[in-house]
Amino acid sequence: HCPSPNYQSSGINAEYGGSRTANLTTSFYHSSCPFFRSFSVRATSMSLALLILCLTTTGSVVARSAELELSAPESVAKILERSNLVREEGYQALNKAFNLLDRTFSFIERQTGVPVDGPEISEVLDSVMERLDRIEAAISEDRQARATEMKIMANNFTQKLENLEKKVDAKLSQLESLVGTAGEKVEALEVTVNNITSRIETKIDTSVNLSAKSVQLGTTIQTRQKAWLSEVRLISLYKLTGENNPHSARDYNPGLVVDGQFVFSNNHESYMRTWSYTDSGAANNKIWIELGGLFRVYCVRVWNPRDINRSRFSGTQIYVDDTLIGTASGSYGFHDFCLAEEKVVHGSRVTLHQPRADYLILLEVQVWGNGPYNSSDIFN
């Protein structure tokens, strides 16, 4: 049995609320009814809880806005698109809150039959709207600042790209010029190489021809050399001689054995003597002939004095270098030491050695052979 309530209305410009909230009467006083005072307090508490929910939702929207705005730099259009999305989400959250308030107030009115009134709710809603306006203004200002910053960055990046493009074009032009010059040099070098190759091929052909001619000439020379060397001739005439026991009178020097004189062998006149003999009859008397080169020896011929001392030569050994080719025996005026065709002996010295104690007396010595040869070119 409470007295009739005294209503006093004040409109709220709820741009983002529902139709009922837009014309909501938020002030009523009924101080004479404890029930209504208690109900007013409860309604106010409920409204405050709803406003806290609204602010929490708005805070999550603002947090999402900060998360989206603080992501990696993107294009201006992308930032504007995301800002509009955040703004739309905020408005949707407010609409949900106002719809929930509208439903709450409707429920209270249906239960009590009394319109809901509360200046505290109006003040809180005004504060919320004012805060949301500030948030939107801050978001808008930050968005504009970010858009301006992104535009400046985009302009700087564009300028850098243009400068880089100019540098790349300059480098490409320089490179094309270098490539052109290198191409010309390569072509000139190719011509030079072709010319050199042609000359080398010509010289190779000439060398091949010369090589063939050289081989032919070498073969001809070798054939002629073999033919010339095949002649067995006297190779000891007037060659150097020596002995190990020379005569003191010097009239019997070993050079007389290679002078080609073996006619005057009788001892009628001393000035007509042409033989050589040693100073004494000691053992191991030697007389040798230096041939002056490496020769193949076919035969060694020795003449004794015809009238005297022919037996002294018996036992004398004949050597070609270190090869023994024969030993004298008997008392003869002439000794012949010839080798078989299959026995090949090369040497540069012929030595006559008497090992026993006796004079070595010689009228003439002839060495027959062919050569001379090089030690690495012995083919006969």
Tab-separated table of C-alpha atoms in Angstrom:
chain	number	residue	atom	x	y	z
A	1	HIS	CA	0.000	0.000	0.000
A	2	CYS	CA	2.601	2.459	-1.024
A	3	PRO	CA	1.552	5.855	-2.278
A	4	SER	CA	1.571	6.518	-6.008
A	5	PRO	CA	5.021	7.223	-7.342
A	6	ASN	CA	6.135	10.630	-8.428
A	7	TYR	CA	7.842	10.417	-11.804
A	8	GLN	CA	10.455	12.815	-13.160
A	9	SER	CA	11.964	12.054	-16.577
A	10	SER	CA	15.275	12.989	-18.178
A	11	GLY	CA	16.189	11.681	-21.649
A	12	ILE	CA	19.535	10.089	-22.501
A	13	ASN	CA	20.953	10.492	-25.970
A	14	ALA	CA	21.856	6.794	-26.409
A	15	GLU	CA	23.038	6.772	-29.945
A	16	TYR	CA	24.201	3.212	-29.745
A	17	GLY	CA	21.448	1.686	-27.588
A	18	GLY	CA	18.161	-0.046	-28.454
A	19	SER	CA	14.789	1.655	-29.093
A	20	ARG	CA	13.669	1.397	-25.486
A	21	THR	CA	16.964	2.649	-24.131
A	22	ALA	CA	16.933	5.591	-26.470
A	23	ASN	CA	13.849	7.008	-24.600
A	24	LEU	CA	14.558	5.462	-21.248
A	25	THR	CA	13.340	7.380	-18.200
A	26	THR	CA	16.078	6.984	-15.650
A	27	SER	CA	14.855	9.141	-12.726
A	28	PHE	CA	12.145	8.233	-10.234
A	29	TYR	CA	11.700	8.990	-6.579
A	30	HIS	CA	9.499	7.219	-4.120
A	31	SER	CA	10.855	7.946	-0.703
A	32	SER	CA	7.652	6.959	1.124
A	33	CYS	CA	7.815	3.256	0.103
A	34	PRO	CA	10.578	1.156	1.564
A	35	PHE	CA	9.971	-1.543	-0.982
A	36	PHE	CA	10.665	0.785	-3.857
A	37	ARG	CA	13.717	2.236	-2.145
A	38	SER	CA	15.057	-1.236	-1.672
A	39	PHE	CA	14.118	-2.205	-5.211
A	40	SER	CA	15.726	0.996	-6.565
A	41	VAL	CA	18.961	0.128	-4.798
A	42	ARG	CA	18.828	-3.394	-6.167
A	43	ALA	CA	18.072	-2.171	-9.665
A	44	THR	CA	20.931	0.287	-9.425
A	45	SER	CA	23.282	-2.482	-8.309
A	46	MET	CA	22.125	-4.666	-11.160
A	47	SER	CA	22.590	-1.838	-13.619
A	48	LEU	CA	26.084	-1.202	-12.287
A	49	ALA	CA	26.913	-4.895	-12.762
A	50	LEU	CA	25.695	-4.636	-16.335
A	51	LEU	CA	27.762	-1.498	-16.830
A	52	ILE	CA	30.832	-3.315	-15.495
A	53	LEU	CA	30.140	-6.042	-18.057
A	54	CYS	CA	29.850	-3.377	-20.727
A	55	LEU	CA	33.128	-1.759	-19.661
A	56	THR	CA	34.846	-5.160	-19.595
A	57	THR	CA	33.638	-5.870	-23.105
A	58	THR	CA	34.732	-2.419	-24.190
A	59	GLY	CA	38.111	-2.990	-22.535
A	60	SER	CA	38.543	-6.250	-24.463
A	61	VAL	CA	37.669	-4.405	-27.657
A	62	VAL	CA	40.206	-1.684	-26.824
A	63	ALA	CA	42.804	-4.358	-26.016
A	64	ARG	CA	42.066	-6.012	-29.394
A	65	SER	CA	42.409	-2.611	-31.013
A	66	ALA	CA	45.838	-2.130	-29.396
A	67	GLU	CA	46.867	-5.652	-30.432
A	68	LEU	CA	45.852	-5.003	-34.016
A	69	GLU	CA	47.452	-1.549	-34.074
A	70	LEU	CA	50.749	-2.764	-32.550
A	71	SER	CA	51.293	-5.540	-35.074
A	72	ALA	CA	53.965	-5.376	-37.780
A	73	PRO	CA	53.796	-2.285	-40.072
A	74	GLU	CA	51.341	-2.707	-42.875
A	75	SER	CA	49.830	-0.583	-45.574
A	76	VAL	CA	47.628	2.410	-44.726
A	77	ALA	CA	44.583	0.794	-46.269
A	78	LYS	CA	45.033	-2.288	-44.090
A	79	ILE	CA	45.292	-0.175	-40.935
A	80	LEU	CA	42.113	1.763	-41.797
A	81	GLU	CA	40.286	-1.464	-42.465
A	82	ARG	CA	41.289	-2.919	-39.099
A	83	SER	CA	40.444	0.318	-37.266
A	84	ASN	CA	36.923	0.284	-38.710
A	85	LEU	CA	36.603	-3.359	-37.665
A	86	VAL	CA	37.574	-2.509	-34.066
A	87	ARG	CA	35.169	0.443	-34.015
A	88	GLU	CA	32.368	-1.772	-35.294
A	89	GLU	CA	33.083	-4.381	-32.622
A	90	GLY	CA	32.903	-1.646	-29.930
A	91	TYR	CA	29.532	-0.466	-31.169
A	92	GLN	CA	28.217	-3.996	-31.249
A	93	ALA	CA	29.341	-4.502	-27.638
A	94	LEU	CA	27.519	-1.310	-26.595
A	95	ASN	CA	24.366	-2.423	-28.403
A	96	LYS	CA	24.498	-5.750	-26.579
A	97	ALA	CA	24.934	-3.969	-23.214
A	98	PHE	CA	22.045	-1.576	-23.867
A	99	ASN	CA	19.833	-4.409	-25.050
A	100	LEU	CA	20.623	-6.300	-21.873
A	101	LEU	CA	19.781	-3.208	-19.783
A	102	ASP	CA	16.568	-2.741	-21.711
A	103	ARG	CA	15.582	-6.350	-21.063
A	104	THR	CA	16.475	-5.974	-17.355
A	105	PHE	CA	14.397	-2.846	-16.955
A	106	SER	CA	11.493	-4.501	-18.767
A	107	PHE	CA	11.725	-7.471	-16.424
A	108	ILE	CA	11.714	-5.142	-13.376
A	109	GLU	CA	8.687	-3.252	-14.675
A	110	ARG	CA	6.818	-6.485	-15.359
A	111	GLN	CA	7.563	-7.746	-11.874
A	112	THR	CA	6.818	-4.537	-10.009
A	113	GLY	CA	4.621	-2.559	-12.339
A	114	VAL	CA	6.804	0.457	-11.578
A	115	PRO	CA	9.070	2.215	-14.129
A	116	VAL	CA	12.740	1.959	-13.271
A	117	ASP	CA	14.376	5.193	-12.289
A	118	GLY	CA	17.947	5.886	-11.140
A	119	PRO	CA	20.087	9.000	-11.518
A	120	GLU	CA	23.170	6.934	-10.649
A	121	ILE	CA	22.633	4.806	-13.771
A	122	SER	CA	22.323	7.928	-15.915
A	123	GLU	CA	25.546	9.330	-14.537
A	124	VAL	CA	27.387	6.037	-15.039
A	125	LEU	CA	26.072	5.722	-18.587
A	126	ASP	CA	27.102	9.287	-19.325
A	127	SER	CA	30.555	8.536	-17.925
A	128	VAL	CA	30.756	5.401	-20.011
A	129	MET	CA	29.764	7.277	-23.150
A	130	GLU	CA	32.244	10.017	-22.395
A	131	ARG	CA	35.004	7.434	-21.862
A	132	LEU	CA	34.072	5.653	-25.047
A	133	ASP	CA	34.169	8.949	-26.911
A	134	ARG	CA	37.650	9.610	-25.540
A	135	ILE	CA	38.749	6.091	-26.484
A	136	GLU	CA	37.372	6.535	-29.986
A	137	ALA	CA	39.047	9.946	-30.290
A	138	ALA	CA	42.363	8.478	-29.075
A	139	ILE	CA	42.035	5.565	-31.473
A	140	SER	CA	41.202	7.941	-34.306
A	141	GLU	CA	44.133	10.208	-33.447
A	142	ASP	CA	46.520	7.287	-33.102
A	143	ARG	CA	45.246	5.852	-36.359
A	144	GLN	CA	45.814	9.144	-38.128
A	145	ALA	CA	49.317	9.398	-36.627
A	146	ARG	CA	50.102	5.863	-37.672
A	147	ALA	CA	48.656	6.492	-41.095
A	148	THR	CA	50.803	9.611	-41.441
A	149	GLU	CA	53.877	7.723	-40.212
A	150	MET	CA	53.174	4.879	-42.591
A	151	LYS	CA	52.697	7.334	-45.430
A	152	ILE	CA	56.051	8.983	-44.634
A	153	MET	CA	57.688	5.579	-44.424
A	154	ALA	CA	56.062	4.582	-47.698
A	155	ASN	CA	57.289	7.785	-49.349
A	156	ASN	CA	60.816	7.235	-48.020
A	157	PHE	CA	60.755	3.647	-49.147
A	158	THR	CA	59.488	4.695	-52.570
A	159	GLN	CA	62.260	7.298	-52.824
A	160	LYS	CA	64.853	4.696	-51.844
A	161	LEU	CA	63.444	2.289	-54.397
A	162	GLU	CA	63.628	4.978	-57.078
A	163	ASN	CA	67.233	5.782	-56.149
A	164	LEU	CA	68.087	2.093	-56.135
A	165	GLU	CA	66.416	1.673	-59.503
A	166	LYS	CA	68.493	4.535	-60.907
A	167	LYS	CA	71.679	2.999	-59.539
A	168	VAL	CA	70.725	-0.407	-60.931
A	169	ASP	CA	70.007	1.161	-64.334
A	170	ALA	CA	73.371	2.915	-64.259
A	171	LYS	CA	75.158	-0.288	-63.281
A	172	LEU	CA	73.301	-2.205	-65.974
A	173	SER	CA	74.289	0.369	-68.573
A	174	GLN	CA	77.898	0.179	-67.408
A	175	LEU	CA	77.752	-3.605	-67.449
A	176	GLU	CA	76.263	-3.615	-70.963
A	177	SER	CA	79.078	-1.350	-72.087
A	178	LEU	CA	81.661	-3.632	-70.497
A	179	VAL	CA	80.021	-6.692	-72.008
A	180	GLY	CA	80.049	-5.025	-75.415
A	181	THR	CA	83.720	-4.143	-75.076
A	182	ALA	CA	84.514	-7.638	-73.809
A	183	GLY	CA	82.616	-9.115	-76.735
A	184	GLU	CA	84.666	-7.066	-79.188
A	185	LYS	CA	87.876	-8.132	-77.476
A	186	VAL	CA	86.768	-11.760	-77.498
A	187	GLU	CA	86.006	-11.540	-81.205
A	188	ALA	CA	89.393	-9.938	-81.894
A	189	LEU	CA	91.064	-12.588	-79.744
A	190	GLU	CA	89.177	-15.309	-81.567
A	191	VAL	CA	90.427	-13.963	-84.901
A	192	THR	CA	93.973	-13.859	-83.531
A	193	VAL	CA	93.668	-17.389	-82.162
A	194	ASN	CA	92.330	-18.617	-85.494
A	195	ASN	CA	95.241	-16.994	-87.303
A	196	ILE	CA	97.755	-18.473	-84.872
A	197	THR	CA	96.048	-21.858	-85.116
A	198	SER	CA	96.222	-21.704	-88.890
A	199	ARG	CA	99.920	-20.823	-88.779
A	200	ILE	CA	100.569	-23.564	-86.229
A	201	GLU	CA	98.767	-26.095	-88.400
A	202	THR	CA	100.827	-24.976	-91.379
A	203	LYS	CA	104.021	-25.293	-89.350
A	204	ILE	CA	102.910	-28.684	-88.071
A	205	ASP	CA	102.351	-29.865	-91.638
A	206	THR	CA	105.744	-28.477	-92.585
A	207	SER	CA	107.315	-30.131	-89.536
A	208	VAL	CA	105.684	-33.431	-90.414
A	209	ASN	CA	107.049	-33.183	-93.922
A	210	LEU	CA	110.460	-32.223	-92.591
A	211	SER	CA	110.302	-35.070	-90.104
A	212	ALA	CA	109.515	-37.506	-92.877
A	213	LYS	CA	112.357	-36.092	-94.937
A	214	SER	CA	114.633	-36.187	-91.892
A	215	VAL	CA	113.794	-39.825	-91.294
A	216	GLN	CA	114.424	-40.557	-94.935
A	217	LEU	CA	117.673	-38.599	-94.845
A	218	GLY	CA	118.708	-40.298	-91.615
A	219	THR	CA	117.979	-43.668	-93.145
A	220	THR	CA	119.990	-42.719	-96.225
A	221	ILE	CA	122.895	-41.456	-94.123
A	222	GLN	CA	122.851	-44.549	-91.955
A	223	THR	CA	122.749	-46.769	-95.025
A	224	ARG	CA	125.668	-44.902	-96.557
A	225	GLN	CA	127.516	-44.926	-93.247
A	226	LYS	CA	127.044	-48.640	-92.971
A	227	ALA	CA	128.265	-49.041	-96.520
A	228	TRP	CA	131.271	-46.836	-95.837
A	229	LEU	CA	132.009	-48.469	-92.501
A	230	SER	CA	131.666	-51.898	-93.991
A	231	GLU	CA	134.952	-51.311	-95.781
A	232	VAL	CA	137.757	-52.981	-93.863
A	233	ARG	CA	140.804	-50.753	-94.196
A	234	LEU	CA	144.156	-50.048	-92.611
A	235	ILE	CA	143.419	-48.081	-89.416
A	236	SER	CA	146.871	-48.035	-87.757
A	237	LEU	CA	149.057	-46.141	-90.257
A	238	TYR	CA	150.850	-43.164	-88.700
A	239	LYS	CA	148.883	-43.473	-85.443
A	240	LEU	CA	150.329	-42.610	-82.039
A	241	THR	CA	152.374	-45.311	-80.340
A	242	GLY	CA	153.964	-45.973	-76.969
A	243	GLU	CA	156.062	-48.485	-74.999
A	244	ASN	CA	156.905	-49.213	-71.377
A	245	ASN	CA	160.652	-49.899	-71.890
A	246	PRO	CA	161.947	-47.417	-74.518
A	247	HIS	CA	165.459	-47.811	-76.032
A	248	SER	CA	168.040	-45.319	-74.778
A	249	ALA	CA	169.341	-44.575	-78.307
A	250	ARG	CA	165.966	-43.298	-79.458
A	251	ASP	CA	166.637	-44.746	-82.892
A	252	TYR	CA	164.367	-47.674	-82.151
A	253	ASN	CA	161.241	-45.800	-81.065
A	254	PRO	CA	157.883	-47.575	-81.550
A	255	GLY	CA	156.734	-45.068	-84.172
A	256	LEU	CA	158.736	-47.118	-86.707
A	257	VAL	CA	156.193	-49.980	-86.449
A	258	VAL	CA	153.408	-47.847	-88.033
A	259	ASP	CA	155.413	-45.935	-90.653
A	260	GLY	CA	154.501	-48.275	-93.497
A	261	GLN	CA	158.150	-49.258	-94.094
A	262	PHE	CA	158.879	-52.964	-93.864
A	263	VAL	CA	161.122	-53.475	-96.947
A	264	PHE	CA	164.502	-52.622	-95.425
A	265	SER	CA	164.745	-55.306	-92.824
A	266	ASN	CA	168.355	-56.517	-93.308
A	267	ASN	CA	170.952	-55.029	-91.028
A	268	HIS	CA	173.427	-53.995	-93.757
A	269	GLU	CA	173.478	-50.288	-92.952
A	270	SER	CA	172.433	-48.884	-89.590
A	271	TYR	CA	170.738	-45.865	-91.106
A	272	MET	CA	168.476	-48.170	-93.072
A	273	ARG	CA	167.011	-49.817	-89.983
A	274	THR	CA	163.165	-49.431	-89.735
A	275	TRP	CA	162.422	-51.683	-86.765
A	276	SER	CA	161.821	-50.954	-83.079
A	277	TYR	CA	162.846	-52.870	-79.996
A	278	THR	CA	162.935	-52.347	-76.294
A	279	ASP	CA	165.862	-51.204	-74.218
A	280	SER	CA	166.292	-54.515	-72.395
A	281	GLY	CA	165.136	-58.104	-72.347
A	282	ALA	CA	163.157	-57.689	-69.138
A	283	ALA	CA	159.817	-59.439	-68.689
A	284	ASN	CA	156.495	-57.804	-69.635
A	285	ASN	CA	157.793	-55.531	-72.391
A	286	LYS	CA	154.920	-53.758	-74.165
A	287	ILE	CA	154.414	-51.702	-77.327
A	288	TRP	CA	150.959	-50.268	-78.112
A	289	ILE	CA	149.162	-48.360	-80.865
A	290	GLU	CA	146.501	-45.717	-80.168
A	291	LEU	CA	143.814	-45.983	-82.903
A	292	GLY	CA	142.293	-42.587	-82.058
A	293	GLY	CA	138.710	-43.831	-81.849
A	294	LEU	CA	136.463	-46.832	-81.289
A	295	PHE	CA	136.997	-49.259	-84.165
A	296	ARG	CA	135.924	-52.754	-84.950
A	297	VAL	CA	139.138	-54.754	-85.397
A	298	TYR	CA	139.186	-57.533	-87.974
A	299	CYS	CA	142.888	-58.339	-88.214
A	300	VAL	CA	146.328	-57.510	-86.718
A	301	ARG	CA	149.446	-58.249	-88.853
A	302	VAL	CA	153.005	-58.216	-87.507
A	303	TRP	CA	156.360	-58.274	-89.430
A	304	ASN	CA	159.556	-59.485	-87.789
A	305	PRO	CA	163.093	-58.595	-88.919
A	306	ARG	CA	163.853	-61.132	-91.611
A	307	ASP	CA	167.493	-61.881	-90.914
A	308	ILE	CA	167.856	-61.944	-87.117
A	309	ASN	CA	166.018	-62.459	-83.861
A	310	ARG	CA	162.731	-63.753	-85.303
A	311	SER	CA	162.295	-66.203	-82.409
A	312	ARG	CA	162.145	-63.395	-79.802
A	313	PHE	CA	158.570	-62.569	-80.902
A	314	SER	CA	157.291	-66.023	-80.044
A	315	GLY	CA	154.939	-65.942	-77.035
A	316	THR	CA	153.884	-62.288	-77.594
A	317	GLN	CA	150.181	-61.706	-76.816
A	318	ILE	CA	147.975	-59.437	-78.979
A	319	TYR	CA	145.229	-57.427	-77.207
A	320	VAL	CA	142.450	-55.132	-78.481
A	321	ASP	CA	141.804	-53.042	-75.374
A	322	ASP	CA	141.399	-55.839	-72.801
A	323	THR	CA	140.420	-58.589	-75.254
A	324	LEU	CA	143.089	-61.135	-76.184
A	325	ILE	CA	142.778	-62.012	-79.862
A	326	GLY	CA	145.902	-64.158	-80.350
A	327	THR	CA	149.415	-65.277	-79.193
A	328	ALA	CA	152.482	-65.540	-81.468
A	329	SER	CA	154.249	-68.904	-81.799
A	330	GLY	CA	157.187	-70.077	-83.917
A	331	SER	CA	160.092	-68.270	-85.549
A	332	TYR	CA	158.553	-66.514	-88.530
A	333	GLY	CA	159.097	-63.225	-90.305
A	334	PHE	CA	155.345	-62.592	-90.469
A	335	HIS	CA	152.413	-63.284	-88.085
A	336	ASP	CA	148.737	-62.807	-88.961
A	337	PHE	CA	146.024	-62.540	-86.234
A	338	CYS	CA	142.588	-62.344	-87.917
A	339	LEU	CA	139.154	-62.742	-86.274
A	340	ALA	CA	136.205	-64.747	-87.507
A	341	GLU	CA	133.290	-62.750	-88.959
A	342	GLU	CA	130.973	-63.698	-86.099
A	343	LYS	CA	133.497	-62.561	-83.500
A	344	VAL	CA	133.018	-58.807	-83.073
A	345	VAL	CA	135.668	-56.931	-81.118
A	346	HIS	CA	135.714	-53.155	-80.683
A	347	GLY	CA	138.560	-51.155	-79.195
A	348	SER	CA	140.676	-48.013	-79.343
A	349	ARG	CA	144.125	-49.534	-78.519
A	350	VAL	CA	146.089	-52.524	-79.809
A	351	THR	CA	148.792	-53.813	-77.407
A	352	LEU	CA	151.627	-56.279	-78.062
A	353	HIS	CA	152.739	-57.802	-74.750
A	354	GLN	CA	155.743	-60.117	-74.224
A	355	PRO	CA	155.220	-61.649	-70.771
A	356	ARG	CA	158.525	-63.587	-70.670
A	357	ALA	CA	161.934	-61.993	-70.213
A	358	ASP	CA	163.111	-61.098	-73.727
A	359	TYR	CA	163.480	-58.227	-76.130
A	360	LEU	CA	160.418	-57.161	-78.069
A	361	ILE	CA	161.627	-56.493	-81.645
A	362	LEU	CA	159.111	-55.396	-84.347
A	363	LEU	CA	159.505	-54.300	-87.950
A	364	GLU	CA	155.907	-53.288	-88.765
A	365	VAL	CA	152.403	-53.686	-87.301
A	366	GLN	CA	149.201	-53.247	-89.314
A	367	VAL	CA	145.693	-53.101	-87.798
A	368	TRP	CA	142.753	-53.627	-90.152
A	369	GLY	CA	139.165	-52.707	-89.306
A	370	ASN	CA	136.372	-50.148	-89.752
A	371	GLY	CA	134.965	-47.210	-87.851
A	372	PRO	CA	135.169	-45.125	-85.858
A	373	TYR	CA	131.965	-45.615	-83.898
A	374	ASN	CA	130.260	-43.792	-81.073
A	375	SER	CA	130.010	-45.949	-77.989
A	376	SER	CA	126.207	-45.639	-78.108
A	377	ASP	CA	125.986	-46.166	-81.886
A	378	ILE	CA	127.693	-49.471	-82.524
A	379	PHE	CA	125.636	-51.194	-85.227
A	380	ASN	CA	128.200	-53.305	-87.012
